[in-house]
Amino acid sequence: MHEPDFTLSAGPTMSSPRVQQAQGRPMIFDYDPVFQERFRETERMVGELMRTEKDVVLMQGEAVLGIEAAARGVVRPGMKCLNLVSGVYAKWFGDWLRSYEAEVVELEVPYDEALDPAQVREELERHSDFELVALVHSETPSGIENPLAEIGPLAKGAGALVFADVVSAVGGTDVRIDEWGVDICVGGPQKCLAGPPGMSLVVVGEDAWAAIEANPNAPRASFLSLLDWRETWIAGGRVKFPYTPSVSDVHGVHAALGECLDDGLDAVIARHAGAARACREGAKAMGLELWPRSEEYAANCVTAIRCPEGAEVKATLEHVRERYGVMLSGGYGELTEKLFRVGHMGPGSRSLYPLVAVSALGRGLADLGVEVDLGAGANATLGVLAESREGVAA
Ligand SMILES: *Cc1c(COP(=O)(O)O)cnc(C)c1O
């Protein structure tokens, strides 16, 4: 089989020529001044993208490393945690919390809905002694965005530490760590930022550091240790790494973040929002049903579409990939067979990629006998793209 012509999946997603070139740079020594300055600059750019002055720690492994490191660092046995669940990733986070023997209360909503700040407020009032509140900003598996802007300050105001998974939010939607009272969060370079998978963009504030320091179970002398990064890299003046970073991935992530900031963060977010709206309108006009119950909380990173009756997710995706060279995604975890996801992240949010995504899914379903209105779908997608791109340089 050939490489795909279009990767419009739920991430990793297509990378730009600038990122590809950066990753092809010669390998250099991690103590070379050029590399060290590039590393420090990457940290500063993460701070800018997440609008935070807190410490940035670039852990050298895909975002799950950062999420596990954050959880292991902060959570001690008996710690009372409120885990807010609206999807697969948050559910997994709860499993981690329980495995570290935290006392976990879970507030769960159906996976086609977003978290409701009023419900969160009630839960915070009912208990009043939560030490940690955890949530996922953008639930990629169900294409739903949670109101972190409202829940973050509520939880912080109630005296809890706030953990947020912003892996697929950063670069695609507003992420304001300091304004929203988030203490510790993890972003991913391989979603809306369209960098290589392989790094965790972790932000740690003073309150989170204090909790980690006070936790006898926080990893030390470990690949999972945030404290190692603090003591070796940050406290030492950012000249000594706890271990060798993934040099090529650092080059790639540096380029991806630089591209986003050069385009302008607000413009990049607007582009993702426009691409998402184009896909939603296209899917609906075609006769398909969106997965989120309300478009108010549909995510900017992927559009989740219910699998129509008579269709099968796996067979449709394979068909689209084989016949048209387009890689889309299905559901994930318990949602695997329930929905399709078309990604519109990074380069996939540009140009006419949303039309490719919507048409590939629609044509694929039609080939397999599902009735869809391809013309109406294409028209609606293009209509939104035309409108959202007006006055915006390509
Ligand atoms: C992609 C993603 C992660 C990282 O998980 P992988 O499945 O290893 O890519 C974590 N959280 C969210 C919300 C994500 O979208």
CSV table of C-alpha atoms and ligand atoms in Angstrom, one decimal:
chain,number,residue,atom,x,y,z
A,1,MET,CA,0.0,0.0,0.0
A,2,HIS,CA,1.1,3.5,-0.7
A,3,GLU,CA,1.5,6.2,1.9
A,4,PRO,CA,-1.8,8.1,2.3
A,5,ASP,CA,-2.3,11.2,0.2
A,6,PHE,CA,-4.2,12.9,2.9
A,7,THR,CA,-3.9,12.3,6.6
A,8,LEU,CA,-7.1,13.9,8.1
A,9,SER,CA,-7.2,11.7,11.2
A,10,ALA,CA,-7.5,12.5,14.9
A,11,GLY,CA,-3.7,12.9,15.2
A,12,PRO,CA,-0.9,12.6,14.6
A,13,THR,CA,-1.7,14.8,11.7
A,14,MET,CA,0.1,16.1,8.6
A,15,SER,CA,3.1,18.3,9.2
A,16,SER,CA,4.2,21.3,7.1
A,17,PRO,CA,7.3,21.4,5.0
A,18,ARG,CA,8.9,23.7,7.7
A,19,VAL,CA,8.4,21.0,10.3
A,20,GLN,CA,9.7,18.3,8.0
A,21,GLN,CA,12.8,20.2,7.2
A,22,ALA,CA,13.4,21.0,10.8
A,23,GLN,CA,13.2,17.3,11.6
A,24,GLY,CA,15.7,16.5,8.9
A,25,ARG,CA,18.3,18.8,10.4
A,26,PRO,CA,21.7,17.2,11.3
A,27,MET,CA,21.8,15.5,14.7
A,28,ILE,CA,23.6,17.7,17.2
A,29,PHE,CA,24.9,17.3,20.7
A,30,ASP,CA,22.3,18.3,23.3
A,31,TYR,CA,24.9,20.4,25.1
A,32,ASP,CA,25.6,22.4,21.9
A,33,PRO,CA,24.7,26.0,22.5
A,34,VAL,CA,22.4,26.1,19.5
A,35,PHE,CA,20.4,23.1,20.7
A,36,GLN,CA,20.2,24.5,24.2
A,37,GLU,CA,18.9,27.8,23.0
A,38,ARG,CA,16.4,26.1,20.7
A,39,PHE,CA,15.2,24.1,23.7
A,40,ARG,CA,14.8,27.2,25.9
A,41,GLU,CA,13.0,29.0,23.0
A,42,THR,CA,10.6,26.1,22.6
A,43,GLU,CA,9.7,26.4,26.3
A,44,ARG,CA,9.1,30.1,25.9
A,45,MET,CA,6.8,29.5,22.9
A,46,VAL,CA,4.8,26.9,24.8
A,47,GLY,CA,4.3,29.5,27.5
A,48,GLU,CA,3.1,32.0,24.9
A,49,LEU,CA,0.7,29.5,23.2
A,50,MET,CA,-0.9,28.6,26.6
A,51,ARG,CA,-0.7,32.2,27.9
A,52,THR,CA,1.2,31.3,31.0
A,53,GLU,CA,4.1,32.5,33.0
A,54,LYS,CA,4.4,29.2,34.9
A,55,ASP,CA,7.2,26.8,34.4
A,56,VAL,CA,7.2,24.8,31.2
A,57,VAL,CA,8.7,21.3,31.2
A,58,LEU,CA,9.2,19.6,27.9
A,59,MET,CA,9.1,15.9,28.8
A,60,GLN,CA,10.5,13.7,26.1
A,61,GLY,CA,7.8,11.3,25.2
A,62,GLU,CA,4.3,11.5,23.7
A,63,ALA,CA,1.7,13.4,25.8
A,64,VAL,CA,0.7,10.3,27.8
A,65,LEU,CA,4.1,10.5,29.5
A,66,GLY,CA,3.4,14.1,30.7
A,67,ILE,CA,-0.1,13.1,31.8
A,68,GLU,CA,1.2,10.1,33.8
A,69,ALA,CA,4.0,12.2,35.2
A,70,ALA,CA,1.6,14.9,36.3
A,71,ALA,CA,-0.7,12.4,38.0
A,72,ARG,CA,2.1,10.5,39.6
A,73,GLY,CA,3.7,13.7,40.8
A,74,VAL,CA,0.7,15.3,42.4
A,75,VAL,CA,-1.4,12.4,43.6
A,76,ARG,CA,-0.8,10.7,47.0
A,77,PRO,CA,-2.8,8.0,48.7
A,78,GLY,CA,-6.0,9.3,50.3
A,79,MET,CA,-5.9,12.5,48.2
A,80,LYS,CA,-9.5,13.6,47.6
A,81,CYS,CA,-9.9,14.1,43.8
A,82,LEU,CA,-12.8,15.1,41.6
A,83,ASN,CA,-12.5,13.6,38.2
A,84,LEU,CA,-14.7,15.3,35.6
A,85,VAL,CA,-15.5,12.8,32.9
A,86,SER,CA,-17.1,13.5,29.5
A,87,GLY,CA,-15.0,11.1,27.4
A,88,VAL,CA,-12.5,8.4,27.1
A,89,TYR,CA,-9.3,10.2,28.2
A,90,ALA,CA,-10.9,11.6,31.3
A,91,LYS,CA,-12.1,8.1,32.2
A,92,TRP,CA,-8.6,6.7,31.9
A,93,PHE,CA,-7.3,9.5,34.0
A,94,GLY,CA,-9.6,8.3,36.8
A,95,ASP,CA,-8.1,4.8,36.5
A,96,TRP,CA,-4.7,6.4,37.1
A,97,LEU,CA,-6.0,8.3,40.1
A,98,ARG,CA,-7.4,5.1,41.6
A,99,SER,CA,-4.3,3.2,41.0
A,100,TYR,CA,-2.4,5.7,43.1
A,101,GLU,CA,-5.0,5.1,45.8
A,102,ALA,CA,-6.6,8.6,45.6
A,103,GLU,CA,-10.1,8.9,46.9
A,104,VAL,CA,-11.9,9.6,43.7
A,105,VAL,CA,-15.3,11.1,43.1
A,106,GLU,CA,-16.3,11.0,39.5
A,107,LEU,CA,-18.8,13.3,37.9
A,108,GLU,CA,-19.6,11.8,34.5
A,109,VAL,CA,-21.8,13.0,31.7
A,110,PRO,CA,-22.7,11.1,28.5
A,111,TYR,CA,-19.9,11.2,26.0
A,112,ASP,CA,-21.9,13.2,23.5
A,113,GLU,CA,-22.3,16.1,26.0
A,114,ALA,CA,-19.9,18.6,27.5
A,115,LEU,CA,-19.3,19.1,31.3
A,116,ASP,CA,-21.7,21.5,32.9
A,117,PRO,CA,-20.2,24.2,35.1
A,118,ALA,CA,-23.4,24.3,37.2
A,119,GLN,CA,-23.1,20.6,38.0
A,120,VAL,CA,-19.4,21.0,38.8
A,121,ARG,CA,-20.2,23.9,41.2
A,122,GLU,CA,-22.8,21.7,43.0
A,123,GLU,CA,-20.3,18.9,43.4
A,124,LEU,CA,-17.7,21.3,44.7
A,125,GLU,CA,-20.2,22.6,47.2
A,126,ARG,CA,-21.4,19.1,48.2
A,127,HIS,CA,-17.9,18.1,49.2
A,128,SER,CA,-15.9,21.3,49.7
A,129,ASP,CA,-12.6,19.4,50.5
A,130,PHE,CA,-11.4,18.3,47.0
A,131,GLU,CA,-7.6,18.7,46.7
A,132,LEU,CA,-7.5,18.0,43.0
A,133,VAL,CA,-10.0,18.6,40.2
A,134,ALA,CA,-9.1,17.0,36.8
A,135,LEU,CA,-10.6,17.5,33.4
A,136,VAL,CA,-9.9,17.2,29.7
A,137,HIS,CA,-10.3,20.5,27.8
A,138,SER,CA,-10.9,19.0,24.4
A,139,GLU,CA,-12.0,15.3,24.3
A,140,THR,CA,-10.6,14.3,21.0
A,141,PRO,CA,-12.3,10.8,20.9
A,142,SER,CA,-15.7,12.5,20.9
A,143,GLY,CA,-15.0,15.8,19.3
A,144,ILE,CA,-16.2,17.8,22.3
A,145,GLU,CA,-14.8,20.8,24.1
A,146,ASN,CA,-15.3,21.4,27.8
A,147,PRO,CA,-15.7,24.8,29.3
A,148,LEU,CA,-12.3,25.0,31.0
A,149,ALA,CA,-12.6,28.8,31.1
A,150,GLU,CA,-15.5,28.4,33.6
A,151,ILE,CA,-14.6,25.2,35.4
A,152,GLY,CA,-10.9,26.1,36.0
A,153,PRO,CA,-11.7,29.2,38.1
A,154,LEU,CA,-14.5,27.4,40.0
A,155,ALA,CA,-12.2,24.6,41.0
A,156,LYS,CA,-9.3,26.8,41.9
A,157,GLY,CA,-11.7,29.1,43.9
A,158,ALA,CA,-12.8,26.0,45.8
A,159,GLY,CA,-9.2,25.5,46.9
A,160,ALA,CA,-8.4,22.5,44.7
A,161,LEU,CA,-5.4,22.0,42.4
A,162,VAL,CA,-6.6,22.1,38.8
A,163,PHE,CA,-5.2,19.5,36.3
A,164,ALA,CA,-6.2,19.9,32.7
A,165,ASP,CA,-5.4,17.8,29.7
A,166,VAL,CA,-5.1,20.4,26.9
A,167,VAL,CA,-3.4,18.0,24.4
A,168,SER,CA,-5.7,18.6,21.5
A,169,ALA,CA,-6.9,22.1,22.6
A,170,VAL,CA,-3.6,24.0,22.3
A,171,GLY,CA,-3.3,25.7,18.9
A,172,GLY,CA,-6.9,24.9,18.1
A,173,THR,CA,-8.8,26.8,20.7
A,174,ASP,CA,-8.2,29.4,23.4
A,175,VAL,CA,-6.1,28.0,26.2
A,176,ARG,CA,-5.5,30.5,29.1
A,177,ILE,CA,-3.7,28.7,31.8
A,178,ASP,CA,-3.0,31.5,34.2
A,179,GLU,CA,-6.3,33.4,33.7
A,180,TRP,CA,-8.3,30.2,34.3
A,181,GLY,CA,-6.5,29.0,37.4
A,182,VAL,CA,-5.0,25.9,36.0
A,183,ASP,CA,-2.1,24.6,38.1
A,184,ILE,CA,-0.8,21.8,36.0
A,185,CYS,CA,-1.5,20.9,32.4
A,186,VAL,CA,-0.2,18.9,29.4
A,187,GLY,CA,-0.3,19.9,25.8
A,188,GLY,CA,0.6,17.8,22.8
A,189,PRO,CA,2.5,18.9,19.7
A,190,GLN,CA,1.0,16.3,17.4
A,191,LYS,CA,-2.6,17.6,17.3
A,192,CYS,CA,-3.5,21.2,16.3
A,193,LEU,CA,0.1,22.3,16.4
A,194,ALA,CA,1.0,19.7,13.8
A,195,GLY,CA,4.4,18.8,15.2
A,196,PRO,CA,5.8,15.3,15.7
A,197,PRO,CA,4.4,13.0,18.3
A,198,GLY,CA,7.1,12.5,20.9
A,199,MET,CA,6.9,15.3,23.4
A,200,SER,CA,4.7,16.4,26.3
A,201,LEU,CA,4.3,20.1,26.8
A,202,VAL,CA,3.8,20.3,30.6
A,203,VAL,CA,3.1,23.4,32.5
A,204,VAL,CA,3.6,23.4,36.3
A,205,GLY,CA,2.7,26.3,38.6
A,206,GLU,CA,3.9,27.0,42.1
A,207,ASP,CA,1.0,25.3,43.8
A,208,ALA,CA,1.5,22.2,41.8
A,209,TRP,CA,5.2,22.2,42.5
A,210,ALA,CA,4.4,22.4,46.2
A,211,ALA,CA,2.0,19.5,46.0
A,212,ILE,CA,4.6,17.4,44.1
A,213,GLU,CA,7.3,18.3,46.7
A,214,ALA,CA,5.1,17.3,49.5
A,215,ASN,CA,4.2,14.0,47.9
A,216,PRO,CA,6.4,11.1,49.2
A,217,ASN,CA,5.3,9.1,46.2
A,218,ALA,CA,6.4,11.6,43.5
A,219,PRO,CA,8.9,10.0,41.2
A,220,ARG,CA,12.5,10.9,41.6
A,221,ALA,CA,15.4,9.7,39.5
A,222,SER,CA,12.9,8.5,37.0
A,223,PHE,CA,11.8,9.2,33.4
A,224,LEU,CA,8.5,10.1,34.9
A,225,SER,CA,9.9,12.7,37.3
A,226,LEU,CA,9.0,16.3,37.0
A,227,LEU,CA,11.2,17.0,40.1
A,228,ASP,CA,14.2,15.8,38.2
A,229,TRP,CA,13.5,18.4,35.5
A,230,ARG,CA,13.0,21.1,38.1
A,231,GLU,CA,16.2,20.3,40.0
A,232,THR,CA,18.5,19.5,37.2
A,233,TRP,CA,17.3,21.8,34.4
A,234,ILE,CA,15.2,24.6,35.8
A,235,ALA,CA,17.0,25.3,39.1
A,236,GLY,CA,20.4,24.9,37.5
A,237,GLY,CA,19.8,27.7,35.1
A,238,ARG,CA,18.6,25.6,32.2
A,239,VAL,CA,22.0,24.3,31.1
A,240,LYS,CA,21.9,20.6,32.2
A,241,PHE,CA,19.3,18.1,31.1
A,242,PRO,CA,18.2,15.2,33.4
A,243,TYR,CA,18.7,12.9,30.3
A,244,THR,CA,19.2,13.4,26.6
A,245,PRO,CA,16.3,15.0,24.9
A,246,SER,CA,14.9,13.7,21.5
A,247,VAL,CA,16.9,16.1,19.4
A,248,SER,CA,15.0,15.7,16.1
A,249,ASP,CA,11.7,16.0,17.8
A,250,VAL,CA,12.8,19.1,19.6
A,251,HIS,CA,13.7,20.6,16.2
A,252,GLY,CA,10.3,19.6,14.8
A,253,VAL,CA,8.3,20.9,17.8
A,254,HIS,CA,10.3,24.2,17.7
A,255,ALA,CA,9.4,24.6,14.1
A,256,ALA,CA,5.7,23.7,14.6
A,257,LEU,CA,5.3,26.2,17.4
A,258,GLY,CA,7.2,28.9,15.5
A,259,GLU,CA,4.9,28.4,12.6
A,260,CYS,CA,1.9,28.8,14.7
A,261,LEU,CA,3.2,32.0,16.4
A,262,ASP,CA,4.3,33.4,13.0
A,263,ASP,CA,0.8,32.9,11.6
A,264,GLY,CA,-0.6,34.4,14.8
A,265,LEU,CA,-2.2,32.4,17.5
A,266,ASP,CA,-5.6,34.1,17.1
A,267,ALA,CA,-5.6,33.6,13.4
A,268,VAL,CA,-4.6,29.9,13.8
A,269,ILE,CA,-7.5,29.4,16.2
A,270,ALA,CA,-9.9,31.1,13.9
A,271,ARG,CA,-8.7,28.9,11.1
A,272,HIS,CA,-9.4,25.7,13.1
A,273,ALA,CA,-12.8,27.0,14.1
A,274,GLY,CA,-13.7,27.8,10.5
A,275,ALA,CA,-12.5,24.3,9.3
A,276,ALA,CA,-14.5,22.7,12.0
A,277,ARG,CA,-17.7,24.6,11.2
A,278,ALA,CA,-17.2,23.8,7.5
A,279,CYS,CA,-17.0,20.0,8.3
A,280,ARG,CA,-20.1,20.2,10.5
A,281,GLU,CA,-22.2,22.0,8.0
A,282,GLY,CA,-21.0,19.6,5.3
A,283,ALA,CA,-21.8,16.5,7.3
A,284,LYS,CA,-25.2,17.8,8.2
A,285,ALA,CA,-26.1,18.9,4.7
A,286,MET,CA,-25.1,15.4,3.5
A,287,GLY,CA,-27.7,14.0,5.8
A,288,LEU,CA,-25.3,12.8,8.5
A,289,GLU,CA,-25.7,13.4,12.2
A,290,LEU,CA,-23.1,15.0,14.4
A,291,TRP,CA,-22.0,13.2,17.5
A,292,PRO,CA,-22.1,16.1,19.9
A,293,ARG,CA,-25.7,16.8,21.1
A,294,SER,CA,-25.1,20.5,20.6
A,295,GLU,CA,-22.8,22.3,18.3
A,296,GLU,CA,-22.1,24.8,21.0
A,297,TYR,CA,-19.5,22.5,22.4
A,298,ALA,CA,-18.2,20.8,19.3
A,299,ALA,CA,-14.4,20.8,19.3
A,300,ASN,CA,-12.2,22.6,16.8
A,301,CYS,CA,-9.7,19.8,16.4
A,302,VAL,CA,-11.9,17.0,15.0
A,303,THR,CA,-15.5,16.6,13.9
A,304,ALA,CA,-17.2,13.6,15.3
A,305,ILE,CA,-20.0,12.2,13.1
A,306,ARG,CA,-22.4,9.4,14.1
A,307,CYS,CA,-22.1,6.2,12.1
A,308,PRO,CA,-25.3,6.1,10.1
A,309,GLU,CA,-27.5,3.0,10.2
A,310,GLY,CA,-26.4,0.3,7.9
A,311,ALA,CA,-22.8,1.5,7.8
A,312,GLU,CA,-19.9,0.0,9.6
A,313,VAL,CA,-17.0,2.3,10.8
A,314,LYS,CA,-14.0,0.0,10.2
A,315,ALA,CA,-15.1,-1.2,6.7
A,316,THR,CA,-15.9,2.4,5.6
A,317,LEU,CA,-12.5,3.8,6.9
A,318,GLU,CA,-10.6,1.0,5.1
A,319,HIS,CA,-12.5,1.6,1.9
A,320,VAL,CA,-11.8,5.3,2.0
A,321,ARG,CA,-8.2,4.7,2.7
A,322,GLU,CA,-7.8,2.1,0.0
A,323,ARG,CA,-9.7,3.7,-2.8
A,324,TYR,CA,-9.1,7.4,-2.2
A,325,GLY,CA,-5.8,7.5,-0.2
A,326,VAL,CA,-7.5,9.4,2.6
A,327,MET,CA,-6.9,8.4,6.2
A,328,LEU,CA,-9.8,9.4,8.6
A,329,SER,CA,-10.4,8.1,12.1
A,330,GLY,CA,-13.1,6.1,13.8
A,331,GLY,CA,-14.1,6.3,17.4
A,332,TYR,CA,-11.7,5.4,20.2
A,333,GLY,CA,-12.0,3.2,23.3
A,334,GLU,CA,-15.7,2.4,23.9
A,335,LEU,CA,-16.7,4.7,21.0
A,336,THR,CA,-14.7,2.8,18.4
A,337,GLU,CA,-17.7,1.5,16.3
A,338,LYS,CA,-20.0,4.4,17.0
A,339,LEU,CA,-18.6,7.3,15.1
A,340,PHE,CA,-16.3,8.7,12.5
A,341,ARG,CA,-13.9,11.5,13.1
A,342,VAL,CA,-12.5,13.8,10.5
A,343,GLY,CA,-9.5,15.8,11.6
A,344,HIS,CA,-8.9,19.4,10.7
A,345,MET,CA,-5.7,20.2,12.6
A,346,GLY,CA,-2.6,22.0,11.5
A,347,PRO,CA,-2.3,21.9,7.7
A,348,GLY,CA,-5.5,20.0,7.6
A,349,SER,CA,-7.3,23.1,8.7
A,350,ARG,CA,-6.0,25.0,5.7
A,351,SER,CA,-7.1,25.3,2.1
A,352,LEU,CA,-9.8,22.8,0.9
A,353,TYR,CA,-8.7,20.0,3.2
A,354,PRO,CA,-12.1,20.1,5.0
A,355,LEU,CA,-13.8,19.5,1.7
A,356,VAL,CA,-11.5,16.5,1.1
A,357,ALA,CA,-12.4,15.1,4.5
A,358,VAL,CA,-16.1,15.5,4.2
A,359,SER,CA,-16.2,14.3,0.6
A,360,ALA,CA,-14.0,11.3,1.3
A,361,LEU,CA,-16.3,10.2,4.1
A,362,GLY,CA,-19.5,10.9,2.1
A,363,ARG,CA,-18.3,9.2,-1.1
A,364,GLY,CA,-17.0,6.3,0.9
A,365,LEU,CA,-20.4,5.8,2.6
A,366,ALA,CA,-22.2,6.2,-0.8
A,367,ASP,CA,-19.9,3.5,-2.3
A,368,LEU,CA,-21.0,1.2,0.4
A,369,GLY,CA,-24.7,1.8,-0.1
A,370,VAL,CA,-25.5,4.5,2.3
A,371,GLU,CA,-27.7,7.3,1.0
A,372,VAL,CA,-26.0,10.7,1.3
A,373,ASP,CA,-26.4,14.0,-0.6
A,374,LEU,CA,-22.8,14.5,-1.7
A,375,GLY,CA,-23.6,17.7,-3.7
A,376,ALA,CA,-25.3,19.4,-0.8
A,377,GLY,CA,-22.4,18.4,1.6
A,378,ALA,CA,-19.7,19.8,-0.7
A,379,ASN,CA,-21.7,23.0,-1.2
A,380,ALA,CA,-22.2,23.6,2.4
A,381,THR,CA,-18.6,22.9,3.3
A,382,LEU,CA,-17.4,25.2,0.6
A,383,GLY,CA,-19.8,27.9,1.6
A,384,VAL,CA,-18.4,28.0,5.1
A,385,LEU,CA,-14.8,27.9,3.9
A,386,ALA,CA,-15.4,30.8,1.5
A,387,GLU,CA,-17.0,32.9,4.2
A,388,SER,CA,-14.5,32.1,6.9
A,389,ARG,CA,-11.6,32.7,4.7
A,390,GLU,CA,-12.7,36.1,3.4
A,391,GLY,CA,-10.0,38.6,3.9
A,392,VAL,CA,-7.6,36.0,5.3
A,393,ALA,CA,-4.4,35.3,3.3
A,394,ALA,CA,-3.9,31.7,2.5
B,1,LIG,C1,-4.0,12.6,21.7
B,1,LIG,C2,-4.4,12.9,23.1
B,1,LIG,C3,-3.7,12.4,24.1
B,1,LIG,C4,-2.5,11.6,23.9
B,1,LIG,O1,-2.8,10.3,23.7
B,1,LIG,P1,-2.4,9.3,22.5
B,1,LIG,O2,-3.6,8.4,22.4
B,1,LIG,O3,-1.2,8.6,23.0
B,1,LIG,O4,-2.2,10.1,21.3
B,1,LIG,C5,-4.2,12.7,25.4
B,1,LIG,N1,-5.3,13.4,25.6
B,1,LIG,C6,-6.0,13.9,24.6
B,1,LIG,C7,-7.2,14.7,24.9
B,1,LIG,C8,-5.6,13.6,23.3
B,1,LIG,O5,-6.3,14.1,22.3
